[in-house]
Short mmCIF file of C-alpha atoms in Angstrom, two decimals:
data_model
loop_
_atom_site.label_atom_id
_atom_site.label_comp_id
_atom_site.label_asym_id
_atom_site.label_seq_id
_atom_site.Cartn_x
_atom_site.Cartn_y
_atom_site.Cartn_z
CA MET X 1 0.00 0.00 0.00
CA GLY X 2 2.93 2.22 0.52
CA GLY X 3 1.59 4.10 3.54
CA SER X 4 -0.03 7.38 4.30
CA SER X 5 2.60 9.22 6.27
CA SER X 6 6.32 9.43 6.51
CA SER X 7 6.18 8.61 10.20
CA SER X 8 4.73 5.19 9.55
CA MET X 9 6.28 4.08 6.31
CA GLY X 10 9.35 6.18 5.73
CA ASP X 11 9.95 9.31 3.67
CA MET X 12 8.36 9.38 0.25
CA PRO X 13 10.91 10.42 -2.32
CA LEU X 14 8.23 11.55 -4.81
CA ASN X 15 5.22 13.66 -3.78
CA GLY X 16 5.04 12.21 -0.26
CA THR X 17 1.46 10.93 -0.61
CA ALA X 18 0.15 7.40 -0.72
CA SER X 19 -1.86 8.22 -3.84
CA SER X 20 1.42 8.20 -5.76
CA ILE X 21 1.49 4.43 -5.31
CA ILE X 22 0.27 2.47 -8.35
CA ILE X 23 -1.35 -0.76 -7.17
CA GLY X 24 -0.12 -3.80 -9.07
CA GLU X 25 2.91 -2.01 -10.53
CA TYR X 26 6.52 -1.59 -9.49
CA ASN X 27 6.86 1.43 -7.19
CA ALA X 28 10.44 2.61 -6.80
CA GLN X 29 9.59 4.79 -3.80
CA CYS X 30 8.68 1.64 -1.86
CA SER X 31 11.94 -0.16 -2.61
CA ASN X 32 14.01 0.99 0.34
CA ASP X 33 15.02 -0.37 3.72
CA LYS X 34 12.65 1.86 5.69
CA VAL X 35 9.57 0.70 3.80
CA GLU X 36 10.63 -2.97 3.95
CA SER X 37 11.25 -2.73 7.70
CA ALA X 38 7.98 -0.89 8.39
CA THR X 39 6.02 -3.37 6.27
CA ALA X 40 7.56 -6.33 8.08
CA MET X 41 6.74 -4.84 11.50
CA LEU X 42 3.18 -3.96 10.44
CA THR X 43 2.60 -7.51 9.24
CA LEU X 44 4.18 -8.98 12.37
CA TRP X 45 2.03 -6.97 14.80
CA GLY X 46 -1.08 -7.40 12.69
CA ASN X 47 -0.73 -11.17 12.60
CA LEU X 48 -0.12 -11.23 16.35
CA ILE X 49 -3.29 -9.22 16.98
CA ALA X 50 -5.40 -11.45 14.71
CA SER X 51 -3.91 -14.71 15.98
CA ILE X 52 -4.13 -13.91 19.69
CA LEU X 53 -7.70 -12.64 19.45
CA GLY X 54 -8.57 -15.57 17.21
CA ALA X 55 -7.23 -17.99 19.81
CA ILE X 56 -9.46 -16.36 22.44
CA THR X 57 -12.63 -16.10 20.37
CA ALA X 58 -12.55 -19.42 18.48
CA PRO X 59 -13.49 -21.56 21.52
CA LEU X 60 -16.25 -19.06 22.41
CA TRP X 61 -17.74 -19.21 18.92
CA GLY X 62 -17.56 -23.00 19.11
CA LYS X 63 -19.52 -23.13 22.36
CA ILE X 64 -22.10 -20.71 20.97
CA SER X 65 -22.60 -22.97 17.94
CA ASP X 66 -23.32 -25.92 20.22
CA LYS X 67 -26.16 -23.96 21.82
CA TYR X 68 -27.60 -21.84 19.00
CA GLY X 69 -26.78 -24.00 15.97
CA ARG X 70 -24.01 -23.76 13.39
CA ILE X 71 -25.47 -21.42 10.77
CA LYS X 72 -26.01 -18.25 12.83
CA PRO X 73 -22.54 -18.21 14.45
CA LEU X 74 -20.89 -19.10 11.14
CA ALA X 75 -22.75 -16.30 9.35
CA ALA X 76 -21.96 -13.82 12.13
CA ALA X 77 -18.26 -14.69 12.19
CA SER X 78 -18.10 -14.55 8.39
CA THR X 79 -19.74 -11.12 8.43
CA VAL X 80 -17.13 -9.80 10.86
CA LEU X 81 -14.40 -11.25 8.64
CA TRP X 82 -16.03 -9.55 5.64
CA GLY X 83 -15.86 -6.28 7.58
CA SER X 84 -12.13 -6.83 8.07
CA ASN X 85 -11.64 -7.23 4.34
CA ALA X 86 -13.79 -4.16 3.66
CA VAL X 87 -11.56 -2.03 5.90
CA VAL X 88 -8.49 -3.12 3.93
CA VAL X 89 -10.21 -2.20 0.66
CA LEU X 90 -11.16 1.23 2.03
CA ILE X 91 -7.57 1.90 3.07
CA ALA X 92 -6.34 0.97 -0.38
CA LYS X 93 -9.07 3.04 -2.06
CA LEU X 94 -8.60 6.12 0.13
CA PRO X 95 -4.90 6.07 1.04
CA ASP X 96 -4.61 9.81 1.68
CA ALA X 97 -7.80 10.02 3.75
CA LEU X 98 -7.20 6.95 5.93
CA SER X 99 -4.00 6.32 7.84
CA ILE X 100 -2.25 3.03 7.27
CA ASN X 101 -2.69 2.42 10.99
CA TRP X 102 -6.36 1.61 10.30
CA ILE X 103 -5.03 -1.71 9.07
CA TYR X 104 -4.76 -2.74 12.72
CA PHE X 105 -8.53 -2.33 13.02
CA ALA X 106 -8.87 -4.79 10.15
CA TYR X 107 -6.64 -7.25 12.01
CA LEU X 108 -8.75 -6.66 15.14
CA LEU X 109 -11.93 -7.59 13.28
CA GLU X 110 -10.20 -10.65 11.80
CA GLY X 111 -9.28 -11.79 15.29
CA LEU X 112 -12.82 -11.25 16.62
CA SER X 113 -14.14 -13.38 13.76
CA GLY X 114 -11.94 -16.27 14.89
CA THR X 115 -9.99 -16.02 11.59
CA PHE X 116 -10.28 -18.64 8.85
CA ILE X 117 -9.52 -21.27 11.49
CA LEU X 118 -12.92 -20.69 13.12
CA THR X 119 -14.68 -20.75 9.75
CA MET X 120 -13.27 -24.20 9.03
CA ALA X 121 -14.03 -25.38 12.59
CA LEU X 122 -17.72 -24.42 12.38
CA ALA X 123 -18.02 -25.82 8.86
CA SER X 124 -16.47 -29.07 10.09
CA SER X 125 -18.91 -29.12 13.02
CA TYR X 126 -21.77 -28.77 10.54
CA ALA X 127 -20.43 -31.67 8.47
CA ALA X 128 -20.03 -33.77 11.61
CA ASP X 129 -23.66 -33.13 12.54
CA CYS X 130 -24.84 -34.33 9.13
CA SER X 131 -22.75 -37.50 8.78
CA ASN X 132 -22.35 -40.76 10.64
CA ASN X 133 -18.97 -42.17 11.60
CA SER X 134 -18.46 -44.14 8.40
CA GLU X 135 -19.07 -41.02 6.27
CA ARG X 136 -17.33 -38.45 8.48
CA ASN X 137 -13.89 -38.61 6.83
CA VAL X 138 -15.34 -38.10 3.37
CA ALA X 139 -17.54 -35.19 4.51
CA LEU X 140 -14.64 -33.34 6.12
CA GLY X 141 -12.43 -34.26 3.19
CA TRP X 142 -14.81 -32.46 0.85
CA LEU X 143 -14.74 -29.39 3.08
CA HIS X 144 -10.95 -29.30 3.20
CA GLY X 145 -10.81 -30.01 -0.52
CA SER X 146 -13.06 -27.03 -1.19
CA MET X 147 -10.70 -24.81 0.78
CA PHE X 148 -7.66 -26.07 -1.12
CA PHE X 149 -9.51 -25.65 -4.41
CA GLY X 150 -10.04 -22.02 -3.47
CA PHE X 151 -6.30 -21.68 -2.81
CA ALA X 152 -5.62 -23.17 -6.26
CA ALA X 153 -8.26 -21.23 -8.18
CA GLY X 154 -7.70 -17.88 -6.46
CA PRO X 155 -4.37 -17.03 -8.14
CA VAL X 156 -5.75 -18.18 -11.49
CA LEU X 157 -8.85 -16.00 -11.11
CA GLY X 158 -6.72 -13.07 -10.00
CA GLY X 159 -4.46 -13.49 -13.01
CA TYR X 160 -7.42 -13.66 -15.38
CA VAL X 161 -8.94 -10.49 -13.91
CA GLY X 162 -5.57 -8.77 -14.18
CA MET X 163 -5.22 -9.69 -17.86
CA SER X 164 -8.80 -8.68 -18.70
CA GLY X 165 -8.70 -5.13 -17.41
CA GLY X 166 -7.36 -5.41 -13.89
CA HIS X 167 -4.31 -3.32 -14.82
CA ILE X 168 -6.67 -0.43 -15.63
CA ARG X 169 -8.85 -0.99 -12.56
CA PRO X 170 -6.44 -2.51 -10.00
CA MET X 171 -9.08 -2.49 -7.24
CA LEU X 172 -11.38 -4.72 -9.28
CA ILE X 173 -10.04 -7.96 -7.83
CA PHE X 174 -10.58 -6.66 -4.29
CA TYR X 175 -14.17 -5.66 -5.06
CA LEU X 176 -14.74 -9.08 -6.59
CA ALA X 177 -13.38 -10.78 -3.47
CA LEU X 178 -15.73 -8.75 -1.24
CA ALA X 179 -18.70 -9.57 -3.48
CA MET X 180 -17.90 -13.30 -3.46
CA ARG X 181 -17.59 -13.40 0.32
CA LEU X 182 -20.86 -11.48 0.72
CA ALA X 183 -22.58 -13.86 -1.70
CA GLY X 184 -21.34 -16.77 0.41
CA ILE X 185 -22.82 -15.25 3.57
CA ILE X 186 -26.18 -14.68 1.87
CA PHE X 187 -26.18 -18.23 0.52
CA LEU X 188 -25.40 -19.54 4.01
CA VAL X 189 -28.22 -17.63 5.69
CA VAL X 190 -30.90 -18.10 3.04
CA LEU X 191 -30.33 -21.58 1.59
CA VAL X 192 -28.35 -23.71 4.05
CA PRO X 193 -30.52 -25.54 6.64
CA GLU X 194 -29.47 -25.77 10.25
CA SER X 195 -27.74 -29.05 11.15
CA LEU X 196 -28.08 -29.06 14.93
CA PRO X 197 -31.69 -29.41 16.13
CA TYR X 198 -32.66 -27.30 19.09
CA ASP X 199 -35.84 -25.93 20.65
CA SER X 200 -35.74 -22.21 19.94
CA ALA X 201 -38.58 -21.66 22.41
CA CYS X 202 -36.36 -22.82 25.24
CA LEU X 203 -33.48 -20.53 24.29
CA GLN X 204 -33.00 -17.04 25.65
CA PRO X 205 -32.01 -14.25 23.25
CA VAL X 206 -28.26 -13.98 22.88
CA THR X 207 -28.12 -10.62 24.66
CA THR X 208 -30.18 -11.91 27.60
CA ASP X 209 -28.07 -15.05 27.82
CA LEU X 210 -24.89 -12.94 27.75
CA LYS X 211 -26.13 -10.68 30.57
CA HIS X 212 -27.05 -13.74 32.62
CA ARG X 213 -23.63 -15.28 32.10
CA LEU X 214 -21.80 -12.05 32.97
CA SER X 215 -23.91 -11.72 36.11
CA GLY X 216 -23.01 -15.26 37.10
CA VAL X 217 -19.32 -14.71 36.39
CA SER X 218 -19.23 -11.68 38.69
CA LYS X 219 -20.24 -13.92 41.60
CA GLN X 220 -17.61 -16.56 40.95
CA THR X 221 -14.22 -16.93 42.60
CA TRP X 222 -11.06 -16.38 40.56
CA ILE X 223 -10.49 -20.14 40.45
CA GLN X 224 -13.99 -20.72 39.07
CA LYS X 225 -13.51 -17.93 36.51
CA ALA X 226 -10.22 -19.44 35.36
CA ARG X 227 -11.77 -22.90 35.05
CA ASN X 228 -14.74 -21.62 33.04
CA ALA X 229 -12.51 -19.52 30.79
CA ASN X 230 -10.21 -22.44 30.00
CA PRO X 231 -10.43 -22.90 26.19
CA LEU X 232 -9.14 -26.46 26.54
CA ALA X 233 -11.64 -27.54 29.19
CA ILE X 234 -13.07 -30.23 26.94
CA PHE X 235 -9.75 -32.08 27.15
CA SER X 236 -9.84 -32.18 30.97
CA SER X 237 -10.98 -35.06 33.14
CA GLU X 238 -14.00 -32.95 34.17
CA SER X 239 -15.37 -32.90 30.61
CA GLY X 240 -17.33 -36.10 31.16
CA MET X 241 -15.61 -37.85 28.26
CA GLU X 242 -14.77 -41.52 28.68
CA ALA X 243 -11.10 -41.93 29.67
CA LYS X 244 -10.02 -43.86 26.57
CA SER X 245 -11.81 -41.45 24.26
CA ARG X 246 -10.28 -38.45 26.03
CA ARG X 247 -6.80 -39.94 25.67
CA ASN X 248 -7.33 -40.43 21.94
CA VAL X 249 -8.83 -36.97 21.43
CA ILE X 250 -5.84 -35.35 23.15
CA ALA X 251 -3.42 -37.37 21.04
CA LEU X 252 -5.28 -36.51 17.82
CA ALA X 253 -5.33 -32.82 18.81
CA ILE X 254 -1.56 -32.92 19.33
CA VAL X 255 -1.03 -34.60 15.96
CA ASN X 256 -3.31 -32.14 14.17
CA THR X 257 -1.71 -29.10 15.81
CA ILE X 258 1.83 -30.22 14.96
CA MET X 259 0.82 -30.85 11.35
CA PHE X 260 -0.94 -27.50 11.11
CA GLY X 261 1.98 -25.64 12.69
CA ALA X 262 4.50 -27.28 10.38
CA PHE X 263 2.32 -26.43 7.37
CA MET X 264 1.90 -22.78 8.40
CA GLY X 265 5.57 -22.40 9.32
CA ALA X 266 6.81 -23.65 5.98
CA MET X 267 4.33 -21.72 3.83
CA ASN X 268 6.21 -18.42 3.51
CA VAL X 269 9.65 -19.99 3.65
CA ILE X 270 8.85 -22.20 0.65
CA LEU X 271 8.29 -19.14 -1.52
CA LEU X 272 11.33 -17.30 -0.20
CA TYR X 273 13.53 -20.36 -0.68
CA SER X 274 12.33 -21.04 -4.23
CA GLU X 275 12.87 -17.43 -5.25
CA TYR X 276 16.34 -17.42 -3.70
CA THR X 277 17.48 -20.84 -4.92
CA PHE X 278 15.78 -21.20 -8.30
CA GLY X 279 15.23 -17.56 -9.21
CA TRP X 280 11.47 -17.91 -9.35
CA GLY X 281 9.27 -14.87 -9.95
CA ASN X 282 5.57 -14.28 -9.32
CA LYS X 283 4.58 -16.44 -12.31
CA GLU X 284 6.57 -19.49 -11.20
CA SER X 285 5.49 -19.10 -7.56
CA GLY X 286 1.84 -18.78 -8.59
CA THR X 287 2.08 -21.88 -10.77
CA PHE X 288 3.68 -23.82 -7.92
CA LEU X 289 0.98 -22.80 -5.41
CA SER X 290 -1.85 -23.61 -7.80
CA THR X 291 -0.32 -27.01 -8.66
CA VAL X 292 0.24 -28.05 -5.06
CA ASN X 293 -3.20 -26.92 -3.91
CA LEU X 294 -4.82 -28.67 -6.87
CA PHE X 295 -3.23 -31.93 -5.75
CA ARG X 296 -4.36 -31.24 -2.17
CA THR X 297 -7.87 -30.87 -3.56
CA LEU X 298 -7.60 -34.16 -5.46
CA ALA X 299 -6.20 -35.91 -2.38
CA THR X 300 -9.05 -34.89 -0.07
CA MET X 301 -11.95 -34.97 -2.54
CA ILE X 302 -11.07 -38.04 -4.64
CA LEU X 303 -8.29 -40.10 -3.08
CA LEU X 304 -9.70 -40.00 0.47
CA PRO X 305 -13.21 -41.20 -0.51
CA LEU X 306 -11.67 -43.99 -2.62
CA ALA X 307 -9.44 -45.02 0.28
CA MET X 308 -12.41 -45.09 2.67
CA ARG X 309 -14.40 -47.19 0.23
CA TYR X 310 -11.85 -49.79 -0.83
CA LEU X 311 -9.56 -50.04 2.22
CA ARG X 312 -12.31 -50.30 4.82
CA ARG X 313 -12.68 -54.04 4.30
CA PHE X 314 -9.05 -54.63 5.31
CA PHE X 315 -9.44 -52.84 8.66
CA SER X 316 -13.02 -53.50 9.72
CA THR X 317 -13.74 -55.87 12.55
CA SER X 318 -17.51 -55.96 12.20
CA VAL X 319 -19.21 -56.05 8.82
CA VAL X 320 -22.86 -56.80 8.14
CA ASN X 321 -24.07 -57.01 4.54
CA LYS X 322 -20.85 -55.31 3.45
CA GLN X 323 -21.67 -52.28 5.61
CA LEU X 324 -19.43 -51.33 8.51
CA THR X 325 -21.46 -51.21 11.69
CA SER X 326 -19.04 -49.03 13.72
CA CYS X 327 -16.19 -46.58 13.41
CA ASP X 328 -12.95 -48.25 12.44
CA ASP X 329 -10.12 -46.42 14.16
CA ARG X 330 -7.50 -48.58 12.52
CA LEU X 331 -8.27 -47.21 9.08
CA ASP X 332 -8.21 -43.62 10.35
CA LEU X 333 -4.89 -44.26 12.04
CA PHE X 334 -3.46 -45.81 8.89
CA LEU X 335 -4.51 -42.81 6.75
CA ILE X 336 -3.07 -40.32 9.23
CA ARG X 337 0.27 -42.14 9.31
CA VAL X 338 0.44 -42.43 5.51
CA SER X 339 -0.29 -38.72 5.14
CA ILE X 340 2.41 -37.85 7.68
CA LEU X 341 4.86 -40.08 5.81
CA SER X 342 4.08 -38.25 2.57
CA ASP X 343 4.74 -34.94 4.33
CA VAL X 344 8.09 -36.18 5.63
CA VAL X 345 9.14 -37.38 2.18
CA GLY X 346 7.86 -34.19 0.57
CA TYR X 347 9.74 -31.82 2.87
CA ILE X 348 12.94 -33.82 2.60
CA GLY X 349 12.40 -33.50 -1.15
CA TYR X 350 12.16 -29.73 -0.74
CA ALA X 351 15.50 -29.76 1.05
CA ILE X 352 17.40 -31.80 -1.55
CA ALA X 353 15.63 -30.79 -4.80
CA PRO X 354 18.29 -29.53 -7.26
CA ASN X 355 15.82 -27.75 -9.57
CA GLY X 356 12.35 -26.26 -9.68
CA ALA X 357 10.72 -29.27 -11.32
CA LEU X 358 11.74 -31.67 -8.54
CA PHE X 359 10.88 -29.01 -5.98
CA THR X 360 7.35 -28.93 -7.38
CA LEU X 361 7.21 -32.74 -7.42
CA SER X 362 8.10 -32.69 -3.72
CA GLY X 363 5.17 -30.35 -3.17
CA VAL X 364 2.88 -32.81 -4.94
CA LEU X 365 4.05 -35.60 -2.62
CA ALA X 366 3.55 -33.41 0.44
CA ALA X 367 0.06 -32.55 -0.82
CA LEU X 368 -1.09 -36.05 0.19
CA GLY X 369 -0.62 -34.87 3.77
CA ALA X 370 -3.87 -32.90 3.42
CA ILE X 371 -5.67 -36.21 4.05
CA GLY X 372 -4.27 -36.18 7.58
CA PHE X 373 -5.96 -32.89 8.48
CA ALA X 374 -9.43 -34.08 7.48
CA THR X 375 -9.00 -37.56 8.95
CA SER X 376 -7.65 -36.41 12.31
CA GLU X 377 -10.49 -33.89 12.74
CA ALA X 378 -13.06 -36.48 11.69
CA SER X 379 -11.64 -39.02 14.11
CA MET X 380 -11.84 -36.49 16.96
CA THR X 381 -15.49 -35.66 16.32
CA LYS X 382 -16.45 -39.35 16.44
CA ARG X 383 -15.63 -39.41 20.15
CA VAL X 384 -17.87 -36.61 21.42
CA GLU X 385 -21.60 -36.01 21.34
CA SER X 386 -22.84 -33.63 18.65
CA GLY X 387 -23.72 -31.10 21.35
CA HIS X 388 -20.01 -30.69 22.11
CA THR X 389 -18.56 -30.85 18.59
CA GLY X 390 -18.36 -27.07 18.29
CA GLU X 391 -16.60 -26.80 21.63
CA LEU X 392 -14.14 -29.52 20.62
CA LEU X 393 -13.25 -27.97 17.26
CA GLY X 394 -13.19 -24.52 18.87
CA ALA X 395 -10.58 -25.82 21.32
CA LEU X 396 -8.66 -27.27 18.38
CA GLY X 397 -8.93 -23.83 16.77
CA PHE X 398 -7.27 -22.35 19.86
CA LEU X 399 -4.35 -24.76 19.49
CA GLN X 400 -4.08 -24.04 15.76
CA ALA X 401 -4.11 -20.28 16.43
CA MET X 402 -1.23 -20.71 18.86
CA ALA X 403 0.61 -22.74 16.26
CA ARG X 404 -0.09 -20.00 13.71
CA ILE X 405 1.77 -17.57 15.99
CA ALA X 406 4.73 -19.73 16.95
CA ALA X 407 5.48 -21.82 13.87
CA PRO X 408 5.93 -19.08 11.24
CA THR X 409 8.06 -17.09 13.68
CA VAL X 410 10.38 -20.02 14.37
CA ALA X 411 10.57 -21.01 10.70
CA SER X 412 11.25 -17.46 9.51
CA LEU X 413 13.93 -16.87 12.12
CA THR X 414 15.57 -20.19 11.34
CA TYR X 415 15.63 -19.41 7.64
CA SER X 416 17.00 -15.90 8.17
CA TRP X 417 19.80 -17.23 10.37
CA THR X 418 20.78 -20.09 8.05
CA VAL X 419 20.04 -18.78 4.56
CA ALA X 420 23.67 -17.75 3.99
CA LYS X 421 25.16 -21.08 5.07
CA PHE X 422 22.55 -23.83 4.67
CA PRO X 423 19.19 -22.58 3.29
CA PRO X 424 17.33 -25.95 3.29
CA LEU X 425 17.85 -26.49 7.04
CA VAL X 426 14.35 -25.22 7.78
CA PHE X 427 12.83 -28.00 5.65
CA TRP X 428 14.72 -30.62 7.61
CA GLY X 429 13.27 -29.08 10.75
CA VAL X 430 9.74 -29.21 9.35
CA ALA X 431 10.27 -32.86 8.34
CA ALA X 432 11.40 -33.57 11.92
CA SER X 433 8.19 -31.95 13.19
CA PHE X 434 6.13 -34.33 11.07
CA VAL X 435 8.16 -37.23 12.44
CA ALA X 436 7.17 -36.03 15.93
CA ALA X 437 3.52 -35.96 14.82
CA GLY X 438 3.91 -39.52 13.54
CA ALA X 439 5.36 -40.60 16.86
CA ALA X 440 2.37 -39.06 18.67
CA THR X 441 0.01 -41.32 16.69
CA PHE X 442 1.33 -44.30 18.68
CA TRP X 443 -0.37 -42.81 21.73
CA ILE X 444 -3.72 -43.42 20.03
CA ARG X 445 -5.47 -46.66 20.95
CA PRO X 446 -8.16 -47.92 18.53
CA GLN X 447 -11.53 -48.19 20.19
CA GLU X 448 -13.97 -51.05 19.87
CA PRO X 449 -17.63 -50.61 18.89
CA SER X 450 -18.68 -51.34 22.48
CA ASP X 451 -16.63 -48.47 23.91
CA SER X 452 -18.88 -45.84 25.48
CA GLY X 453 -17.02 -43.04 23.75
CA MET X 454 -18.09 -44.19 20.30
CA LYS X 455 -21.21 -42.89 18.61
CA GLU X 456 -22.53 -43.94 15.24
CA GLU X 457 -25.75 -42.24 14.29
CA ALA X 458 -25.67 -38.76 12.81
CA ILE X 459 -28.04 -36.01 13.88
CA PRO X 460 -30.40 -35.26 10.97
CA LEU X 461 -30.81 -31.77 9.57
CA GLN X 462 -33.24 -29.66 11.53
CA ASP X 463 -35.49 -29.17 8.51
CA GLN X 464 -35.70 -32.86 7.71
#
């Protein structure tokens, strides 16, 4: 954006105004150490604000969805996130009227929305409500695949808009993004039925319920307040979860968080490394991202359903008329371990790839790891009642938000310290993190159909 004042983004060597910046073009006045440093600090503090607030609000949104249904909280959180994007567009549209510091308000709104982590958590809760155990992996796989398809199609759409007039109207792509997000919210509210049945007559209005809760909190001791505010309370022994199920849920949460952290940590470094080592530009980086995310989409939307269909017979312990009568943990565990193995091989491939083609092939291998995200989340939701699914995935969102803060920081610092001597070291570290996630899977103990923590029947849609 360039900035709106010299105090925030350095002295402007041209006319000193942000309107001198041409969006989408090379701007010489931005290519100096002061601008680079200010941009890095702005991004750092902004991400910290969004991630910390997101970690706090995600479990709260999850609990709300368990009580008031999935659609309303998901629409509300998405609307707040839309507001965050709208603020960014306004800053870019009116750079001389709005200070660049308004960007922190956008990060604030993003954090209050729970970030994209909360969106995926509530969507996954919805899918869990609508599917039984044997279908849960496929349902969540489709959700994750849709997200990865968006990551793959986004750069392509942006490039198409740029070639078809975006260079004349550089804000067009941002307006299009706002319109698409708004259309998604309207579609959600108008056409998507609620998945979690509840008696609206027995529910208090949200404002009344909030006042009641705040009144009750004021009468509690500090110990009681701390216990009730604990975002990870569902993992405690007081959650009411059967001991074996709780052990497995904790182990799966650890595995999922490590995988998510490793993925987030490596994301920016991959682009920096490829540009530094192979001389890639925006075109090559965009092609790489689209290719890898396309294979992630194929892995979760095609390969995962095929694996669930044809491998189930080799892991099932109880089959009646060729239909599995209970959740088969062994198959879930096998898929998680295979996906982790593909990540390990892929990131080692990143480290040793001598050219861009093999580097991209390594990304394709690592793309199979996307199956592990969907499968681990699905396996977790099979061990709690539907009335606590939102709380569970909200707690997982808290862990992922913490990983979003720590992992990119560690990976970026490691790369900056070693880029002159041994640039691929960070990929070896990420591979080691996936090995640790694989080791954590051995803490998981497959449950039998008779275990009290297992549930099979899905809750039907409210409108059905």
